[in-house]
């Protein structure tokens, strides 16, 4: 009960202050590390070529060209993604410089936090109460006010003689606070005692809410960050810009201007974000302190003060109000009159939270151990989810029915959060892009849905959780809903990391790779399926990132199963939260799902009819291409039916529209799997609708194969896609109502009476829950282990490599300086080491030859060879050759041609050497004379290849030596 009461009295600003402070701390590590690394090079204290030996050197070795475009550089880097990842991991040092500098920054911030209150008292020359209260009346009044509020913190009261205003302030740290009374406030104790009490109670409310610590800690940390990190970053970027404009030749200018100026853009965004967020939080804490003071007995008439009016335009006054740390008196009066004003979700707060999350994620991605993204995502979600849950949950805990429940407020809050994510992602990504604009920026709009879905789901499911009869049940259900909300937000961000970002960079079309893969693995004529493969490739890129993530499967299962269980829980207080007639509307929801399943079945039949036109004319022709494309359009049909059902249900529902849309779409999804299984199990019995068989027979294995593929692609994405479709459907319905002049407000939706009906029996509730939940749980338990076991990444990589070989090598760098950087980086990142390993293996083989030549000769002049030793030596050399072939291609085309030819010749020689010494099993029989000739030929091949190999290495080193000093 104490925890519940504490949440009811909380302001909700704590998590937002914590998010800002975490963002500043995490951002300082890469920023300071970059400063400490680049400033000595700019000043000429260190050789600039050292940068070619670190992670940036791995990029140059892979073929990165600052004068090229982002898609081309990304495709070049993906030529050897595993090698690039390993290279960066091997050369990434723990940023101890940035970490140590951040420790210094934190120490400075801690010193400021500890020193500011004392310094403020010294600067203001504050006086103790005894100096201005000889009769003790003031102290007695203050003691009475402290006793009324019950504040237990250590308080001191001081008087500021330099301020003649009738106001006060509070400062301090760690439970020890000082309330500073302005000299103009003291006469009000005799002339206006109620006004005096209102001012003091307002300051005591700050102490009660513990927001003084947040304000001082964030102020100290931000000042330290500006002093040590932000201003030096601006100075460094200004120096680089001055060098560029002065005429210094560099491949990075002007093509890499976006990357060079990115620190300034990110720094400006961070500065604006922190200032706006701190100002918004400080204004909000003032409003909460006003409300607390009135609750303690302060006279509301004390807030009847006029705002200063000057020759300022209204729009400019509203803009400057966003920058101020204190709200205007008119706003404070409105907050006191309107009890639910502070409970409404602030669009500015959600927008700033989204920007903070995007910047935090990008900063985390630069830290060792977090560059993979899993840890970065969870830390980001862990910082954002409490803000989202408290912003939308506290109004419900306080009983504000119209805040963020069934109406557009939760969706609007989510959209503002997504807009912040969009802006933060766009600006922060300039640190890693050469182009100012993304090739496909429309994919950034996915952030609107990524944020709005968990926001609306949390708001609507929490209402169901709060309707449970027992307090323990309510808390357990709310905690479960919060966990699901955080996981759904993680799933959306994980999808963007795996697919959305690549789509926005314009590399989402993998039709050529798919064609190469299926042409090699599936026999048949693939001509004429170009558009289908293009849609297939983009669709797979959208659907597959979460198809093997078990956590995403559990989250999407919970998105509809948890609300269904809460709605069917016995004893739900439906009249409290406006759920009258839930059972009847649930029956309507299930009925809508059945209708959607019929639509899906009709669509599957139509797909059979349309695809039948491209079916092979003869049963003897390979039907593989037809089956694969047909399976894809079956998947699209299932997804379309789920999304359409969700959009229609959400558009027509009055309350809990997202939850009902998800339940209806799940009914469609489960029945669609049954329809797909039945349709392909009777393949051959459908006449013109047959797919691959002509003989009528029951084939459950065929149905399971097709159904398994469709399930793996849609089990997660159908739920998330249905949630997005529900948002779109509800938004379109709201827009239509607005155009028709009949918008439905939150209050109308929450208080509208539902249709009367007899509640369902417990047996019917349990049957409904089991009928829907049990098959879904079984599908999750069966599908995800199979998806994890079947890893086709190697086959996909081979297909991609084959296509890239057909396309030819990447375009050569435009400038000689870049080509020299690439050659030097190629050698530093592993080329030299692999060349040395090949030379060492070749010398070991020569040692075996010299050892054999020095041995005792036979009567005919020949020597006996240790075949096993030569087999091992040739095998070692062959292994080193394979390692070199798996390394980055040489960025220069001509050099790569010589390097590849030498490795191919070596590979042929060592292969013949091994076959001559120890013939493999199943190889054709060779006589001793034939083996001897093959062995001699292989040695000559190896010697010739080593000469070519040495020449290739010398050419690469010569290209690298042209690097300017």
mmCIF file of N, CA and C in Angstrom, residues 493-594:
data_model
loop_
_atom_site.group_PDB
_atom_site.id
_atom_site.type_symbol
_atom_site.label_atom_id
_atom_site.label_comp_id
_atom_site.label_asym_id
_atom_site.label_seq_id
_atom_site.Cartn_x
_atom_site.Cartn_y
_atom_site.Cartn_z
ATOM 1 N N UNK A 493 12.956 -1.817 -31.988
ATOM 2 C CA UNK A 493 14.290 -1.268 -32.206
ATOM 3 C C UNK A 493 15.236 -2.316 -32.784
ATOM 4 N N UNK A 494 15.057 -3.574 -32.366
ATOM 5 C CA UNK A 494 15.889 -4.644 -32.922
ATOM 6 C C UNK A 494 15.599 -4.832 -34.416
ATOM 7 N N UNK A 495 14.336 -4.703 -34.798
ATOM 8 C CA UNK A 495 14.003 -4.803 -36.218
ATOM 9 C C UNK A 495 14.671 -3.674 -36.998
ATOM 10 N N UNK A 496 14.653 -2.485 -36.450
ATOM 11 C CA UNK A 496 15.292 -1.375 -37.158
ATOM 12 C C UNK A 496 16.784 -1.620 -37.296
ATOM 13 N N UNK A 497 17.411 -2.117 -36.251
ATOM 14 C CA UNK A 497 18.843 -2.366 -36.303
ATOM 15 C C UNK A 497 19.184 -3.411 -37.363
ATOM 16 N N UNK A 498 18.348 -4.460 -37.487
ATOM 17 C CA UNK A 498 18.663 -5.560 -38.397
ATOM 18 C C UNK A 498 18.194 -5.313 -39.825
ATOM 19 N N UNK A 499 17.099 -4.582 -40.006
ATOM 20 C CA UNK A 499 16.531 -4.441 -41.346
ATOM 21 C C UNK A 499 16.259 -2.997 -41.733
ATOM 22 N N UNK A 500 15.650 -2.235 -40.850
ATOM 23 C CA UNK A 500 15.237 -0.884 -41.221
ATOM 24 C C UNK A 500 16.380 0.009 -41.627
ATOM 25 N N UNK A 501 17.514 -0.095 -40.916
ATOM 26 C CA UNK A 501 18.635 0.765 -41.247
ATOM 27 C C UNK A 501 19.196 0.434 -42.622
ATOM 28 N N UNK A 502 19.289 -0.851 -42.956
ATOM 29 C CA UNK A 502 19.772 -1.225 -44.285
ATOM 30 C C UNK A 502 18.796 -0.804 -45.375
ATOM 31 N N UNK A 503 17.501 -0.925 -45.083
ATOM 32 C CA UNK A 503 16.514 -0.473 -46.061
ATOM 33 C C UNK A 503 16.621 1.023 -46.297
ATOM 34 N N UNK A 504 16.834 1.788 -45.237
ATOM 35 C CA UNK A 504 16.950 3.239 -45.401
ATOM 36 C C UNK A 504 18.213 3.618 -46.165
ATOM 37 N N UNK A 505 19.238 2.750 -46.107
ATOM 38 C CA UNK A 505 20.467 3.008 -46.863
ATOM 39 C C UNK A 505 20.372 2.557 -48.311
ATOM 40 N N UNK A 506 19.245 1.955 -48.689
ATOM 41 C CA UNK A 506 19.032 1.600 -50.078
ATOM 42 C C UNK A 506 19.644 0.295 -50.509
ATOM 43 N N UNK A 507 19.900 -0.634 -49.581
ATOM 44 C CA UNK A 507 20.480 -1.925 -49.964
ATOM 45 C C UNK A 507 19.516 -3.053 -49.611
ATOM 46 N N UNK A 508 18.225 -2.773 -49.662
ATOM 47 C CA UNK A 508 17.259 -3.783 -49.272
ATOM 48 C C UNK A 508 16.917 -4.784 -50.362
ATOM 49 N N UNK A 509 17.237 -4.485 -51.598
ATOM 50 C CA UNK A 509 16.885 -5.387 -52.692
ATOM 51 C C UNK A 509 17.968 -6.435 -52.870
ATOM 52 N N UNK A 510 17.680 -7.659 -52.461
ATOM 53 C CA UNK A 510 18.634 -8.751 -52.598
ATOM 54 C C UNK A 510 18.117 -9.772 -53.606
ATOM 55 N N UNK A 511 17.431 -9.272 -54.631
ATOM 56 C CA UNK A 511 16.863 -10.178 -55.619
ATOM 57 C C UNK A 511 17.919 -10.978 -56.350
ATOM 58 N N UNK A 512 19.068 -10.356 -56.647
ATOM 59 C CA UNK A 512 20.120 -11.093 -57.344
ATOM 60 C C UNK A 512 20.660 -12.218 -56.488
ATOM 61 N N UNK A 513 20.878 -11.938 -55.183
ATOM 62 C CA UNK A 513 21.361 -12.983 -54.298
ATOM 63 C C UNK A 513 20.352 -14.120 -54.179
ATOM 64 N N UNK A 514 19.067 -13.753 -54.086
ATOM 65 C CA UNK A 514 18.037 -14.793 -54.013
ATOM 66 C C UNK A 514 18.003 -15.625 -55.280
ATOM 67 N N UNK A 515 18.100 -14.959 -56.426
ATOM 68 C CA UNK A 515 18.082 -15.696 -57.675
ATOM 69 C C UNK A 515 19.259 -16.655 -57.762
ATOM 70 N N UNK A 516 20.442 -16.188 -57.340
ATOM 71 C CA UNK A 516 21.612 -17.066 -57.375
ATOM 72 C C UNK A 516 21.450 -18.228 -56.407
ATOM 73 N N UNK A 517 20.909 -17.941 -55.237
ATOM 74 C CA UNK A 517 20.749 -19.001 -54.239
ATOM 75 C C UNK A 517 19.753 -20.064 -54.706
ATOM 76 N N UNK A 518 18.602 -19.617 -55.184
ATOM 77 C CA UNK A 518 17.580 -20.587 -55.587
ATOM 78 C C UNK A 518 17.929 -21.271 -56.910
ATOM 79 N N UNK A 519 18.638 -20.568 -57.800
ATOM 80 C CA UNK A 519 19.058 -21.208 -59.042
ATOM 81 C C UNK A 519 20.032 -22.344 -58.768
ATOM 82 N N UNK A 520 20.774 -22.218 -57.659
ATOM 83 C CA UNK A 520 21.734 -23.262 -57.322
ATOM 84 C C UNK A 520 21.115 -24.391 -56.512
ATOM 85 N N UNK A 521 20.099 -24.073 -55.717
ATOM 86 C CA UNK A 521 19.538 -25.083 -54.819
ATOM 87 C C UNK A 521 18.201 -25.641 -55.284
ATOM 88 N N UNK A 522 17.455 -24.881 -56.050
ATOM 89 C CA UNK A 522 16.131 -25.326 -56.500
ATOM 90 C C UNK A 522 16.162 -25.440 -58.021
ATOM 91 N N UNK A 523 16.045 -26.643 -58.572
ATOM 92 C CA UNK A 523 16.090 -26.787 -60.039
ATOM 93 C C UNK A 523 14.820 -26.226 -60.675
ATOM 94 N N UNK A 524 14.985 -25.686 -61.857
ATOM 95 C CA UNK A 524 13.841 -25.165 -62.584
ATOM 96 C C UNK A 524 14.186 -23.900 -63.330
ATOM 97 N N UNK A 525 13.219 -23.417 -64.071
ATOM 98 C CA UNK A 525 13.383 -22.213 -64.875
ATOM 99 C C UNK A 525 12.942 -21.005 -64.056
ATOM 100 N N UNK A 526 13.897 -20.132 -63.684
ATOM 101 C CA UNK A 526 13.596 -18.960 -62.868
ATOM 102 C C UNK A 526 13.375 -17.714 -63.712
ATOM 103 N N UNK A 527 13.422 -17.844 -65.031
ATOM 104 C CA UNK A 527 13.152 -16.686 -65.877
ATOM 105 C C UNK A 527 11.670 -16.314 -65.765
ATOM 106 N N UNK A 528 11.414 -15.023 -65.720
ATOM 107 C CA UNK A 528 10.038 -14.555 -65.601
ATOM 108 C C UNK A 528 9.595 -14.299 -64.177
ATOM 109 N N UNK A 529 10.441 -14.629 -63.190
ATOM 110 C CA UNK A 529 10.076 -14.405 -61.792
ATOM 111 C C UNK A 529 10.843 -13.224 -61.194
ATOM 112 N N UNK A 530 11.327 -12.318 -62.038
ATOM 113 C CA UNK A 530 12.095 -11.180 -61.542
ATOM 114 C C UNK A 530 11.325 -10.305 -60.566
ATOM 115 N N UNK A 531 10.110 -9.814 -60.928
ATOM 116 C CA UNK A 531 9.355 -8.994 -59.964
ATOM 117 C C UNK A 531 9.012 -9.748 -58.694
ATOM 118 N N UNK A 532 8.679 -11.034 -58.828
ATOM 119 C CA UNK A 532 8.344 -11.818 -57.634
ATOM 120 C C UNK A 532 9.559 -11.943 -56.717
ATOM 121 N N UNK A 533 10.736 -12.186 -57.306
ATOM 122 C CA UNK A 533 11.938 -12.300 -56.496
ATOM 123 C C UNK A 533 12.298 -10.970 -55.835
ATOM 124 N N UNK A 534 12.064 -9.870 -56.539
ATOM 125 C CA UNK A 534 12.339 -8.565 -55.942
ATOM 126 C C UNK A 534 11.448 -8.322 -54.726
ATOM 127 N N UNK A 535 10.140 -8.612 -54.876
ATOM 128 C CA UNK A 535 9.236 -8.480 -53.732
ATOM 129 C C UNK A 535 9.599 -9.477 -52.642
ATOM 130 N N UNK A 536 9.985 -10.678 -53.058
ATOM 131 C CA UNK A 536 10.368 -11.716 -52.105
ATOM 132 C C UNK A 536 11.582 -11.268 -51.285
ATOM 133 N N UNK A 537 12.587 -10.698 -51.954
ATOM 134 C CA UNK A 537 13.809 -10.299 -51.264
ATOM 135 C C UNK A 537 13.538 -9.189 -50.251
ATOM 136 N N UNK A 538 12.791 -8.159 -50.665
ATOM 137 C CA UNK A 538 12.465 -7.082 -49.736
ATOM 138 C C UNK A 538 11.593 -7.593 -48.598
ATOM 139 N N UNK A 539 10.632 -8.454 -48.926
ATOM 140 C CA UNK A 539 9.774 -9.009 -47.882
ATOM 141 C C UNK A 539 10.531 -9.842 -46.881
ATOM 142 N N UNK A 540 11.478 -10.659 -47.365
ATOM 143 C CA UNK A 540 12.276 -11.451 -46.435
ATOM 144 C C UNK A 540 13.125 -10.563 -45.541
ATOM 145 N N UNK A 541 13.635 -9.480 -46.085
ATOM 146 C CA UNK A 541 14.434 -8.577 -45.262
ATOM 147 C C UNK A 541 13.584 -7.933 -44.170
ATOM 148 N N UNK A 542 12.304 -7.715 -44.454
ATOM 149 C CA UNK A 542 11.405 -7.132 -43.468
ATOM 150 C C UNK A 542 10.963 -8.174 -42.443
ATOM 151 N N UNK A 543 10.750 -9.412 -42.872
ATOM 152 C CA UNK A 543 10.126 -10.420 -42.014
ATOM 153 C C UNK A 543 11.122 -11.237 -41.203
ATOM 154 N N UNK A 544 12.326 -11.453 -41.714
ATOM 155 C CA UNK A 544 13.222 -12.420 -41.076
ATOM 156 C C UNK A 544 13.994 -11.921 -39.864
ATOM 157 N N UNK A 545 14.222 -10.607 -39.637
ATOM 158 C CA UNK A 545 15.050 -10.225 -38.482
ATOM 159 C C UNK A 545 14.560 -10.743 -37.144
ATOM 160 N N UNK A 546 13.250 -10.865 -36.955
ATOM 161 C CA UNK A 546 12.702 -11.311 -35.672
ATOM 162 C C UNK A 546 12.143 -12.723 -35.728
ATOM 163 N N UNK A 547 12.265 -13.390 -36.889
ATOM 164 C CA UNK A 547 11.644 -14.704 -37.021
ATOM 165 C C UNK A 547 12.316 -15.754 -36.158
ATOM 166 N N UNK A 548 13.590 -15.557 -35.808
ATOM 167 C CA UNK A 548 14.277 -16.543 -34.972
ATOM 168 C C UNK A 548 14.507 -16.077 -33.555
ATOM 169 N N UNK A 549 13.960 -14.922 -33.173
ATOM 170 C CA UNK A 549 14.159 -14.385 -31.823
ATOM 171 C C UNK A 549 13.053 -14.901 -30.904
ATOM 172 N N UNK A 550 13.432 -15.814 -30.012
ATOM 173 C CA UNK A 550 12.443 -16.408 -29.107
ATOM 174 C C UNK A 550 11.808 -15.355 -28.210
ATOM 175 N N UNK A 551 12.613 -14.381 -27.766
ATOM 176 C CA UNK A 551 12.071 -13.341 -26.899
ATOM 177 C C UNK A 551 11.001 -12.533 -27.613
ATOM 178 N N UNK A 552 11.227 -12.248 -28.893
ATOM 179 C CA UNK A 552 10.207 -11.541 -29.662
ATOM 180 C C UNK A 552 8.952 -12.391 -29.803
ATOM 181 N N UNK A 553 9.121 -13.708 -29.958
ATOM 182 C CA UNK A 553 7.953 -14.586 -30.037
ATOM 183 C C UNK A 553 7.151 -14.593 -28.751
ATOM 184 N N UNK A 554 7.834 -14.627 -27.615
ATOM 185 C CA UNK A 554 7.127 -14.596 -26.329
ATOM 186 C C UNK A 554 6.419 -13.264 -26.148
ATOM 187 N N UNK A 555 7.065 -12.175 -26.560
ATOM 188 C CA UNK A 555 6.449 -10.857 -26.412
ATOM 189 C C UNK A 555 5.190 -10.730 -27.269
ATOM 190 N N UNK A 556 5.271 -11.167 -28.525
ATOM 191 C CA UNK A 556 4.104 -11.059 -29.393
ATOM 192 C C UNK A 556 2.987 -12.008 -28.947
ATOM 193 N N UNK A 557 3.367 -13.151 -28.396
ATOM 194 C CA UNK A 557 2.350 -14.042 -27.828
ATOM 195 C C UNK A 557 1.651 -13.373 -26.650
ATOM 196 N N UNK A 558 2.436 -12.679 -25.830
ATOM 197 C CA UNK A 558 1.861 -12.015 -24.655
ATOM 198 C C UNK A 558 1.022 -10.809 -25.043
ATOM 199 N N UNK A 559 1.288 -10.204 -26.200
ATOM 200 C CA UNK A 559 0.564 -8.995 -26.580
ATOM 201 C C UNK A 559 -0.932 -9.225 -26.701
ATOM 202 N N UNK A 560 -1.342 -10.414 -27.097
ATOM 203 C CA UNK A 560 -2.779 -10.671 -27.194
ATOM 204 C C UNK A 560 -3.258 -11.648 -26.128
ATOM 205 N N UNK A 561 -2.377 -12.536 -25.649
ATOM 206 C CA UNK A 561 -2.806 -13.528 -24.666
ATOM 207 C C UNK A 561 -2.993 -12.924 -23.277
ATOM 208 N N UNK A 562 -2.106 -11.989 -22.885
ATOM 209 C CA UNK A 562 -2.250 -11.347 -21.571
ATOM 210 C C UNK A 562 -3.537 -10.522 -21.496
ATOM 211 N N UNK A 563 -3.842 -9.644 -22.462
ATOM 212 C CA UNK A 563 -5.128 -8.944 -22.381
ATOM 213 C C UNK A 563 -6.335 -9.880 -22.415
ATOM 214 N N UNK A 564 -6.254 -10.948 -23.193
ATOM 215 C CA UNK A 564 -7.366 -11.889 -23.229
ATOM 216 C C UNK A 564 -7.567 -12.537 -21.868
ATOM 217 N N UNK A 565 -6.473 -12.930 -21.215
ATOM 218 C CA UNK A 565 -6.591 -13.526 -19.884
ATOM 219 C C UNK A 565 -7.111 -12.510 -18.867
ATOM 220 N N UNK A 566 -6.676 -11.255 -18.963
ATOM 221 C CA UNK A 566 -7.163 -10.230 -18.036
ATOM 222 C C UNK A 566 -8.645 -9.947 -18.241
ATOM 223 N N UNK A 567 -9.071 -9.925 -19.500
ATOM 224 C CA UNK A 567 -10.481 -9.660 -19.779
ATOM 225 C C UNK A 567 -11.374 -10.794 -19.288
ATOM 226 N N UNK A 568 -10.842 -12.028 -19.293
ATOM 227 C CA UNK A 568 -11.631 -13.179 -18.866
ATOM 228 C C UNK A 568 -11.423 -13.529 -17.406
ATOM 229 N N UNK A 569 -10.602 -12.757 -16.686
ATOM 230 C CA UNK A 569 -10.328 -13.050 -15.275
ATOM 231 C C UNK A 569 -11.600 -12.891 -14.459
ATOM 232 N N UNK A 570 -11.905 -13.844 -13.572
ATOM 233 C CA UNK A 570 -13.137 -13.733 -12.787
ATOM 234 C C UNK A 570 -13.070 -12.572 -11.802
ATOM 235 N N UNK A 571 -14.146 -11.848 -11.722
ATOM 236 C CA UNK A 571 -14.244 -10.761 -10.763
ATOM 237 C C UNK A 571 -13.671 -9.448 -11.235
ATOM 238 N N UNK A 572 -13.463 -9.284 -12.533
ATOM 239 C CA UNK A 572 -12.937 -8.024 -13.043
ATOM 240 C C UNK A 572 -13.947 -6.912 -12.816
ATOM 241 N N UNK A 573 -13.463 -5.782 -12.300
ATOM 242 C CA UNK A 573 -14.351 -4.662 -11.991
ATOM 243 C C UNK A 573 -14.616 -3.864 -13.260
ATOM 244 N N UNK A 574 -15.528 -4.354 -14.044
ATOM 245 C CA UNK A 574 -15.774 -3.731 -15.345
ATOM 246 C C UNK A 574 -16.390 -2.349 -15.212
ATOM 247 N N UNK A 575 -17.186 -2.123 -14.210
ATOM 248 C CA UNK A 575 -17.822 -0.819 -14.079
ATOM 249 C C UNK A 575 -16.825 0.254 -13.674
ATOM 250 N N UNK A 576 -15.691 -0.147 -13.079
ATOM 251 C CA UNK A 576 -14.714 0.834 -12.637
ATOM 252 C C UNK A 576 -13.961 1.436 -13.815
ATOM 253 N N UNK A 577 -13.628 0.611 -14.775
ATOM 254 C CA UNK A 577 -12.812 1.084 -15.886
ATOM 255 C C UNK A 577 -13.577 1.146 -17.196
ATOM 256 N N UNK A 578 -14.846 1.118 -17.135
ATOM 257 C CA UNK A 578 -15.611 1.259 -18.353
ATOM 258 C C UNK A 578 -15.599 0.038 -19.224
ATOM 259 N N UNK A 579 -15.709 -1.157 -18.648
ATOM 260 C CA UNK A 579 -15.663 -2.391 -19.423
ATOM 261 C C UNK A 579 -17.010 -3.087 -19.434
ATOM 262 N N UNK A 580 -18.075 -2.342 -19.246
ATOM 263 C CA UNK A 580 -19.388 -2.953 -19.252
ATOM 264 C C UNK A 580 -19.645 -3.634 -20.585
ATOM 265 N N UNK A 581 -20.075 -4.886 -20.515
ATOM 266 C CA UNK A 581 -20.369 -5.620 -21.731
ATOM 267 C C UNK A 581 -19.157 -6.155 -22.432
ATOM 268 N N UNK A 582 -18.066 -6.333 -21.694
ATOM 269 C CA UNK A 582 -16.847 -6.824 -22.324
ATOM 270 C C UNK A 582 -17.048 -8.185 -22.955
ATOM 271 N N UNK A 583 -17.810 -9.061 -22.305
ATOM 272 C CA UNK A 583 -17.985 -10.420 -22.828
ATOM 273 C C UNK A 583 -18.646 -10.399 -24.199
ATOM 274 N N UNK A 584 -19.703 -9.579 -24.343
ATOM 275 C CA UNK A 584 -20.395 -9.533 -25.624
ATOM 276 C C UNK A 584 -19.478 -8.975 -26.708
ATOM 277 N N UNK A 585 -18.719 -7.912 -26.367
ATOM 278 C CA UNK A 585 -17.808 -7.346 -27.347
ATOM 279 C C UNK A 585 -16.654 -8.307 -27.658
ATOM 280 N N UNK A 586 -16.270 -9.130 -26.684
ATOM 281 C CA UNK A 586 -15.264 -10.134 -26.971
ATOM 282 C C UNK A 586 -15.799 -11.155 -27.966
ATOM 283 N N UNK A 587 -17.070 -11.489 -27.816
ATOM 284 C CA UNK A 587 -17.672 -12.398 -28.796
ATOM 285 C C UNK A 587 -17.679 -11.758 -30.180
ATOM 286 N N UNK A 588 -17.923 -10.469 -30.228
ATOM 287 C CA UNK A 588 -17.864 -9.779 -31.515
ATOM 288 C C UNK A 588 -16.436 -9.772 -32.068
ATOM 289 N N UNK A 589 -15.480 -9.617 -31.182
ATOM 290 C CA UNK A 589 -14.084 -9.653 -31.626
ATOM 291 C C UNK A 589 -13.726 -11.007 -32.197
ATOM 292 N N UNK A 590 -14.141 -12.068 -31.509
ATOM 293 C CA UNK A 590 -13.883 -13.411 -32.027
ATOM 294 C C UNK A 590 -14.633 -13.644 -33.333
ATOM 295 N N UNK A 591 -15.851 -13.095 -33.411
ATOM 296 C CA UNK A 591 -16.594 -13.216 -34.668
ATOM 297 C C UNK A 591 -15.894 -12.504 -35.809
ATOM 298 N N UNK A 592 -15.318 -11.331 -35.525
ATOM 299 C CA UNK A 592 -14.553 -10.630 -36.564
ATOM 300 C C UNK A 592 -13.346 -11.448 -37.001
ATOM 301 N N UNK A 593 -12.724 -12.167 -36.042
ATOM 302 C CA UNK A 593 -11.621 -13.039 -36.411
ATOM 303 C C UNK A 593 -12.058 -14.168 -37.322
ATOM 304 N N UNK A 594 -13.241 -14.732 -37.068
ATOM 305 C CA UNK A 594 -13.748 -15.794 -37.946
ATOM 306 C C UNK A 594 -14.018 -15.270 -39.352
#
